[in-house]
């Protein structure tokens, strides 16, 4: 907050540390309070959220979860139960929002078919619910209009379109993102070199 930010999003998704504790495919701890049962596997993530909320206020904290994804081999045998439990507990903690990755995004950048839905997580959480994962503007409009989500997050398409809200508003064409520049050390290429609408030839 001292740096001028309005809030904090805790990244508990995509195979990173907190996600590794959450998922039974990688959490093989059997002899302590952070492995084995669903409640134990969720313990660390919830303790982190509670600690951050204690510092800045729960109303300034969001959490990103991806119970259905298999990023970095972080899998779970029952992602519905995992997502539902985390959503309920985060609702009890009173965090500002829950940001969940669509079940169809099982692997990075691959949009597939699935029987799973984020609707039970939304219902269990009871607060502001943000969805992400391969959305177009039209998909996002339908998700919000149909009550599936309150907000839709855009990542790759926003990176390639620094004026994305304006493009959506105008129905303007979008820049294509260049995947091979996503994880490079260059501070410009693939990050700040995508053109704004006003920079494009008329």
PDB file of C-alpha atoms in Angstrom:
ATOM      1  CA  UNK A   1       0.000   0.000   0.000  1.00  0.00           C
ATOM      2  CA  UNK A   2       2.906   2.324   0.737  1.00  0.00           C
ATOM      3  CA  UNK A   3       3.915   2.052  -2.931  1.00  0.00           C
ATOM      4  CA  UNK A   4       0.532   3.440  -3.965  1.00  0.00           C
ATOM      5  CA  UNK A   5      -1.336   0.271  -4.858  1.00  0.00           C
ATOM      6  CA  UNK A   6      -5.006  -0.160  -3.945  1.00  0.00           C
ATOM      7  CA  UNK A   7      -4.781  -3.830  -3.089  1.00  0.00           C
ATOM      8  CA  UNK A   8      -3.005  -7.164  -3.342  1.00  0.00           C
ATOM      9  CA  UNK A   9      -3.836 -10.238  -5.403  1.00  0.00           C
ATOM     10  CA  UNK A  10      -2.408 -13.434  -3.936  1.00  0.00           C
ATOM     11  CA  UNK A  11      -1.393 -15.845  -6.695  1.00  0.00           C
ATOM     12  CA  UNK A  12      -2.395 -19.314  -5.500  1.00  0.00           C
ATOM     13  CA  UNK A  13      -2.682 -20.787  -8.997  1.00  0.00           C
ATOM     14  CA  UNK A  14      -0.787 -22.250 -11.962  1.00  0.00           C
ATOM     15  CA  UNK A  15       1.558 -24.576 -10.129  1.00  0.00           C
ATOM     16  CA  UNK A  16       3.272 -21.950  -8.003  1.00  0.00           C
ATOM     17  CA  UNK A  17       4.030 -22.571  -4.336  1.00  0.00           C
ATOM     18  CA  UNK A  18       0.566 -22.162  -2.801  1.00  0.00           C
ATOM     19  CA  UNK A  19      -1.004 -24.192  -5.624  1.00  0.00           C
ATOM     20  CA  UNK A  20       1.511 -26.973  -4.945  1.00  0.00           C
ATOM     21  CA  UNK A  21       0.276 -27.183  -1.363  1.00  0.00           C
ATOM     22  CA  UNK A  22      -3.366 -27.171  -2.491  1.00  0.00           C
ATOM     23  CA  UNK A  23      -3.164 -30.058  -4.963  1.00  0.00           C
ATOM     24  CA  UNK A  24      -2.819 -33.679  -3.953  1.00  0.00           C
ATOM     25  CA  UNK A  25      -0.959 -34.549  -7.154  1.00  0.00           C
ATOM     26  CA  UNK A  26       2.126 -32.732  -5.878  1.00  0.00           C
ATOM     27  CA  UNK A  27       1.565 -32.240  -2.143  1.00  0.00           C
ATOM     28  CA  UNK A  28       2.938 -35.493  -0.748  1.00  0.00           C
ATOM     29  CA  UNK A  29       3.293 -34.276   2.836  1.00  0.00           C
ATOM     30  CA  UNK A  30       1.808 -36.921   5.090  1.00  0.00           C
ATOM     31  CA  UNK A  31       3.117 -36.177   8.554  1.00  0.00           C
ATOM     32  CA  UNK A  32       2.229 -32.560   9.258  1.00  0.00           C
ATOM     33  CA  UNK A  33      -0.705 -30.153   9.219  1.00  0.00           C
ATOM     34  CA  UNK A  34      -0.158 -29.068   5.606  1.00  0.00           C
ATOM     35  CA  UNK A  35      -0.721 -32.302   3.700  1.00  0.00           C
ATOM     36  CA  UNK A  36      -3.085 -35.220   3.362  1.00  0.00           C
ATOM     37  CA  UNK A  37      -6.657 -34.046   3.909  1.00  0.00           C
ATOM     38  CA  UNK A  38      -8.296 -31.301   1.871  1.00  0.00           C
ATOM     39  CA  UNK A  39      -8.432 -29.030   4.916  1.00  0.00           C
ATOM     40  CA  UNK A  40      -4.737 -29.536   5.579  1.00  0.00           C
ATOM     41  CA  UNK A  41      -3.747 -28.879   1.970  1.00  0.00           C
ATOM     42  CA  UNK A  42      -5.718 -25.627   1.995  1.00  0.00           C
ATOM     43  CA  UNK A  43      -4.236 -24.527   5.308  1.00  0.00           C
ATOM     44  CA  UNK A  44      -1.129 -22.682   4.061  1.00  0.00           C
ATOM     45  CA  UNK A  45      -2.946 -20.700   1.377  1.00  0.00           C
ATOM     46  CA  UNK A  46      -5.620 -19.646   3.850  1.00  0.00           C
ATOM     47  CA  UNK A  47      -3.024 -18.713   6.466  1.00  0.00           C
ATOM     48  CA  UNK A  48      -1.235 -16.547   3.895  1.00  0.00           C
ATOM     49  CA  UNK A  49      -4.490 -14.849   2.907  1.00  0.00           C
ATOM     50  CA  UNK A  50      -5.425 -14.239   6.550  1.00  0.00           C
ATOM     51  CA  UNK A  51      -1.979 -12.797   7.287  1.00  0.00           C
ATOM     52  CA  UNK A  52      -2.085 -10.421   4.318  1.00  0.00           C
ATOM     53  CA  UNK A  53      -5.652  -9.414   5.160  1.00  0.00           C
ATOM     54  CA  UNK A  54      -4.502  -8.719   8.704  1.00  0.00           C
ATOM     55  CA  UNK A  55      -1.944  -6.254   7.374  1.00  0.00           C
ATOM     56  CA  UNK A  56      -3.918  -4.409   4.686  1.00  0.00           C
ATOM     57  CA  UNK A  57      -7.552  -5.348   5.347  1.00  0.00           C
ATOM     58  CA  UNK A  58      -9.556  -8.140   3.714  1.00  0.00           C
ATOM     59  CA  UNK A  59     -11.285  -5.573   1.511  1.00  0.00           C
ATOM     60  CA  UNK A  60      -7.974  -4.947  -0.232  1.00  0.00           C
ATOM     61  CA  UNK A  61      -7.155  -8.602  -0.931  1.00  0.00           C
ATOM     62  CA  UNK A  62      -8.024 -10.769  -3.914  1.00  0.00           C
ATOM     63  CA  UNK A  63      -7.009 -14.374  -4.553  1.00  0.00           C
ATOM     64  CA  UNK A  64      -6.358 -16.197  -7.827  1.00  0.00           C
ATOM     65  CA  UNK A  65      -7.050 -19.945  -7.955  1.00  0.00           C
ATOM     66  CA  UNK A  66      -6.811 -22.582 -10.685  1.00  0.00           C
ATOM     67  CA  UNK A  67      -8.049 -25.863  -9.177  1.00  0.00           C
ATOM     68  CA  UNK A  68      -8.605 -27.435 -12.610  1.00  0.00           C
ATOM     69  CA  UNK A  69      -5.313 -26.611 -14.309  1.00  0.00           C
ATOM     70  CA  UNK A  70      -2.285 -28.872 -14.598  1.00  0.00           C
ATOM     71  CA  UNK A  71       0.404 -26.204 -14.895  1.00  0.00           C
ATOM     72  CA  UNK A  72       3.836 -27.513 -13.882  1.00  0.00           C
ATOM     73  CA  UNK A  73       2.239 -30.927 -13.197  1.00  0.00           C
ATOM     74  CA  UNK A  74       0.207 -29.540 -10.290  1.00  0.00           C
ATOM     75  CA  UNK A  75      -2.916 -31.701 -10.505  1.00  0.00           C
ATOM     76  CA  UNK A  76      -5.699 -32.599  -8.102  1.00  0.00           C
ATOM     77  CA  UNK A  77      -7.851 -35.719  -7.956  1.00  0.00           C
ATOM     78  CA  UNK A  78     -10.989 -33.744  -7.022  1.00  0.00           C
ATOM     79  CA  UNK A  79     -10.748 -30.155  -8.276  1.00  0.00           C
ATOM     80  CA  UNK A  80     -14.454 -29.545  -7.657  1.00  0.00           C
ATOM     81  CA  UNK A  81     -14.007 -30.206  -3.933  1.00  0.00           C
ATOM     82  CA  UNK A  82     -10.789 -28.183  -3.825  1.00  0.00           C
ATOM     83  CA  UNK A  83     -12.320 -25.191  -5.578  1.00  0.00           C
ATOM     84  CA  UNK A  84     -15.473 -25.324  -3.493  1.00  0.00           C
ATOM     85  CA  UNK A  85     -13.635 -25.547  -0.188  1.00  0.00           C
ATOM     86  CA  UNK A  86     -11.270 -22.697  -1.002  1.00  0.00           C
ATOM     87  CA  UNK A  87     -14.144 -20.541  -2.242  1.00  0.00           C
ATOM     88  CA  UNK A  88     -16.138 -21.082   0.971  1.00  0.00           C
ATOM     89  CA  UNK A  89     -13.158 -20.380   3.208  1.00  0.00           C
ATOM     90  CA  UNK A  90     -12.178 -17.259   1.269  1.00  0.00           C
ATOM     91  CA  UNK A  91     -15.775 -16.076   1.547  1.00  0.00           C
ATOM     92  CA  UNK A  92     -15.568 -16.511   5.319  1.00  0.00           C
ATOM     93  CA  UNK A  93     -12.361 -14.464   5.360  1.00  0.00           C
ATOM     94  CA  UNK A  94     -14.203 -11.677   3.542  1.00  0.00           C
ATOM     95  CA  UNK A  95     -11.658 -11.050   0.781  1.00  0.00           C
ATOM     96  CA  UNK A  96     -12.582  -8.507  -1.871  1.00  0.00           C
ATOM     97  CA  UNK A  97     -12.752 -10.942  -4.773  1.00  0.00           C
ATOM     98  CA  UNK A  98     -11.993 -14.453  -5.972  1.00  0.00           C
ATOM     99  CA  UNK A  99     -10.273 -14.718  -9.367  1.00  0.00           C
ATOM    100  CA  UNK A 100     -10.673 -18.208 -10.861  1.00  0.00           C
ATOM    101  CA  UNK A 101      -9.241 -19.770 -14.008  1.00  0.00           C
ATOM    102  CA  UNK A 102     -11.693 -21.583 -16.267  1.00  0.00           C
ATOM    103  CA  UNK A 103     -11.663 -25.407 -16.111  1.00  0.00           C
ATOM    104  CA  UNK A 104     -11.271 -25.495 -19.908  1.00  0.00           C
ATOM    105  CA  UNK A 105      -7.721 -24.100 -19.518  1.00  0.00           C
ATOM    106  CA  UNK A 106      -6.260 -27.345 -18.176  1.00  0.00           C
ATOM    107  CA  UNK A 107      -2.860 -26.765 -19.776  1.00  0.00           C
ATOM    108  CA  UNK A 108      -1.140 -23.465 -20.575  1.00  0.00           C
ATOM    109  CA  UNK A 109      -2.695 -21.747 -23.595  1.00  0.00           C
ATOM    110  CA  UNK A 110      -4.830 -24.776 -24.497  1.00  0.00           C
ATOM    111  CA  UNK A 111      -8.576 -24.281 -24.442  1.00  0.00           C
ATOM    112  CA  UNK A 112     -10.365 -27.628 -24.194  1.00  0.00           C
ATOM    113  CA  UNK A 113     -13.788 -29.100 -23.514  1.00  0.00           C
ATOM    114  CA  UNK A 114     -14.780 -29.976 -19.950  1.00  0.00           C
ATOM    115  CA  UNK A 115     -17.768 -30.992 -17.869  1.00  0.00           C
ATOM    116  CA  UNK A 116     -16.599 -28.736 -15.034  1.00  0.00           C
ATOM    117  CA  UNK A 117     -17.867 -25.224 -14.347  1.00  0.00           C
ATOM    118  CA  UNK A 118     -16.861 -22.366 -12.070  1.00  0.00           C
ATOM    119  CA  UNK A 119     -20.502 -21.780 -11.084  1.00  0.00           C
ATOM    120  CA  UNK A 120     -20.256 -23.822  -7.847  1.00  0.00           C
ATOM    121  CA  UNK A 121     -17.190 -21.825  -6.809  1.00  0.00           C
ATOM    122  CA  UNK A 122     -19.031 -18.576  -7.478  1.00  0.00           C
ATOM    123  CA  UNK A 123     -21.993 -19.741  -5.402  1.00  0.00           C
ATOM    124  CA  UNK A 124     -19.764 -20.962  -2.564  1.00  0.00           C
ATOM    125  CA  UNK A 125     -17.763 -17.734  -2.436  1.00  0.00           C
ATOM    126  CA  UNK A 126     -20.698 -15.341  -2.377  1.00  0.00           C
ATOM    127  CA  UNK A 127     -18.674 -12.236  -3.248  1.00  0.00           C
ATOM    128  CA  UNK A 128     -17.198 -10.543  -6.296  1.00  0.00           C
ATOM    129  CA  UNK A 129     -16.188 -13.295  -8.709  1.00  0.00           C
ATOM    130  CA  UNK A 130     -13.664 -12.796 -11.512  1.00  0.00           C
ATOM    131  CA  UNK A 131     -13.153 -15.361 -14.289  1.00  0.00           C
ATOM    132  CA  UNK A 132     -10.250 -15.786 -16.687  1.00  0.00           C
ATOM    133  CA  UNK A 133      -9.136 -18.174 -19.379  1.00  0.00           C
ATOM    134  CA  UNK A 134      -9.372 -17.692 -23.123  1.00  0.00           C
ATOM    135  CA  UNK A 135     -12.203 -15.161 -23.085  1.00  0.00           C
ATOM    136  CA  UNK A 136     -13.173 -12.968 -26.004  1.00  0.00           C
ATOM    137  CA  UNK A 137     -15.125  -9.775 -25.508  1.00  0.00           C
ATOM    138  CA  UNK A 138     -18.301 -11.573 -26.592  1.00  0.00           C
ATOM    139  CA  UNK A 139     -17.705 -14.495 -24.213  1.00  0.00           C
ATOM    140  CA  UNK A 140     -17.044 -12.057 -21.395  1.00  0.00           C
ATOM    141  CA  UNK A 141     -20.207 -10.078 -22.064  1.00  0.00           C
ATOM    142  CA  UNK A 142     -22.243 -13.288 -21.958  1.00  0.00           C
ATOM    143  CA  UNK A 143     -20.584 -14.468 -18.736  1.00  0.00           C
ATOM    144  CA  UNK A 144     -21.417 -11.227 -16.937  1.00  0.00           C
ATOM    145  CA  UNK A 145     -24.900 -10.816 -18.432  1.00  0.00           C
ATOM    146  CA  UNK A 146     -25.773 -14.401 -17.494  1.00  0.00           C
ATOM    147  CA  UNK A 147     -24.621 -14.022 -13.892  1.00  0.00           C
ATOM    148  CA  UNK A 148     -21.753 -16.479 -14.308  1.00  0.00           C
ATOM    149  CA  UNK A 149     -19.234 -13.837 -13.221  1.00  0.00           C
ATOM    150  CA  UNK A 150     -19.037 -10.255 -12.029  1.00  0.00           C
ATOM    151  CA  UNK A 151     -15.855  -9.444 -13.933  1.00  0.00           C
ATOM    152  CA  UNK A 152     -13.715 -10.988 -16.667  1.00  0.00           C
ATOM    153  CA  UNK A 153      -9.911 -10.797 -16.637  1.00  0.00           C
ATOM    154  CA  UNK A 154      -7.883 -10.573 -19.830  1.00  0.00           C
ATOM    155  CA  UNK A 155      -4.158 -11.369 -19.855  1.00  0.00           C
ATOM    156  CA  UNK A 156      -2.515 -12.150 -23.187  1.00  0.00           C
ATOM    157  CA  UNK A 157      -4.916 -10.031 -25.196  1.00  0.00           C
ATOM    158  CA  UNK A 158      -4.387  -7.070 -22.830  1.00  0.00           C
ATOM    159  CA  UNK A 159      -0.623  -7.416 -23.104  1.00  0.00           C
ATOM    160  CA  UNK A 160      -0.920  -7.091 -26.884  1.00  0.00           C
ATOM    161  CA  UNK A 161      -3.491  -4.297 -26.710  1.00  0.00           C
ATOM    162  CA  UNK A 162      -2.550  -1.620 -24.167  1.00  0.00           C
ATOM    163  CA  UNK A 163      -5.778   0.224 -25.004  1.00  0.00           C
ATOM    164  CA  UNK A 164      -7.972  -2.878 -24.792  1.00  0.00           C
ATOM    165  CA  UNK A 165     -10.978  -1.213 -23.087  1.00  0.00           C
ATOM    166  CA  UNK A 166     -11.102   1.414 -25.831  1.00  0.00           C
ATOM    167  CA  UNK A 167     -10.826  -1.232 -28.545  1.00  0.00           C
ATOM    168  CA  UNK A 168     -13.669  -3.168 -26.949  1.00  0.00           C
ATOM    169  CA  UNK A 169     -15.749  -0.001 -26.719  1.00  0.00           C
ATOM    170  CA  UNK A 170     -15.172   0.845 -30.390  1.00  0.00           C
ATOM    171  CA  UNK A 171     -15.315  -2.705 -31.687  1.00  0.00           C
ATOM    172  CA  UNK A 172     -11.840  -2.115 -33.128  1.00  0.00           C
ATOM    173  CA  UNK A 173      -9.581  -4.942 -34.343  1.00  0.00           C
ATOM    174  CA  UNK A 174      -7.087  -6.374 -31.872  1.00  0.00           C
ATOM    175  CA  UNK A 175      -3.326  -6.757 -32.155  1.00  0.00           C
ATOM    176  CA  UNK A 176      -2.234 -10.395 -32.202  1.00  0.00           C
ATOM    177  CA  UNK A 177       0.016 -11.341 -29.314  1.00  0.00           C
ATOM    178  CA  UNK A 178       3.414 -12.922 -29.952  1.00  0.00           C
ATOM    179  CA  UNK A 179       3.733 -15.896 -27.610  1.00  0.00           C
ATOM    180  CA  UNK A 180       7.484 -16.323 -28.088  1.00  0.00           C
ATOM    181  CA  UNK A 181       8.106 -12.946 -26.431  1.00  0.00           C
ATOM    182  CA  UNK A 182       6.094 -13.699 -23.274  1.00  0.00           C
ATOM    183  CA  UNK A 183       8.980 -14.812 -21.080  1.00  0.00           C
ATOM    184  CA  UNK A 184      12.025 -12.867 -22.187  1.00  0.00           C
ATOM    185  CA  UNK A 185      14.399 -10.527 -20.393  1.00  0.00           C
ATOM    186  CA  UNK A 186      13.902  -7.711 -22.900  1.00  0.00           C
ATOM    187  CA  UNK A 187      12.117  -4.816 -21.145  1.00  0.00           C
ATOM    188  CA  UNK A 188      10.455  -3.625 -24.368  1.00  0.00           C
ATOM    189  CA  UNK A 189       9.967  -6.390 -26.946  1.00  0.00           C
ATOM    190  CA  UNK A 190       6.687  -8.140 -26.305  1.00  0.00           C
ATOM    191  CA  UNK A 191       5.815  -5.893 -23.373  1.00  0.00           C
ATOM    192  CA  UNK A 192       5.661  -2.219 -24.304  1.00  0.00           C
ATOM    193  CA  UNK A 193       6.049  -2.286 -28.088  1.00  0.00           C
ATOM    194  CA  UNK A 194       2.485  -3.165 -29.097  1.00  0.00           C
ATOM    195  CA  UNK A 195       0.806  -0.235 -30.871  1.00  0.00           C
ATOM    196  CA  UNK A 196      -2.101   1.808 -29.573  1.00  0.00           C
ATOM    197  CA  UNK A 197      -4.982   2.475 -31.944  1.00  0.00           C
ATOM    198  CA  UNK A 198      -3.766   6.041 -32.483  1.00  0.00           C
ATOM    199  CA  UNK A 199      -0.356   4.729 -33.584  1.00  0.00           C
ATOM    200  CA  UNK A 200      -1.754   2.571 -36.375  1.00  0.00           C
ATOM    201  CA  UNK A 201      -1.685   3.807 -39.983  1.00  0.00           C
ATOM    202  CA  UNK A 202      -4.956   5.405 -41.030  1.00  0.00           C
TER     203      UNK A 202
END
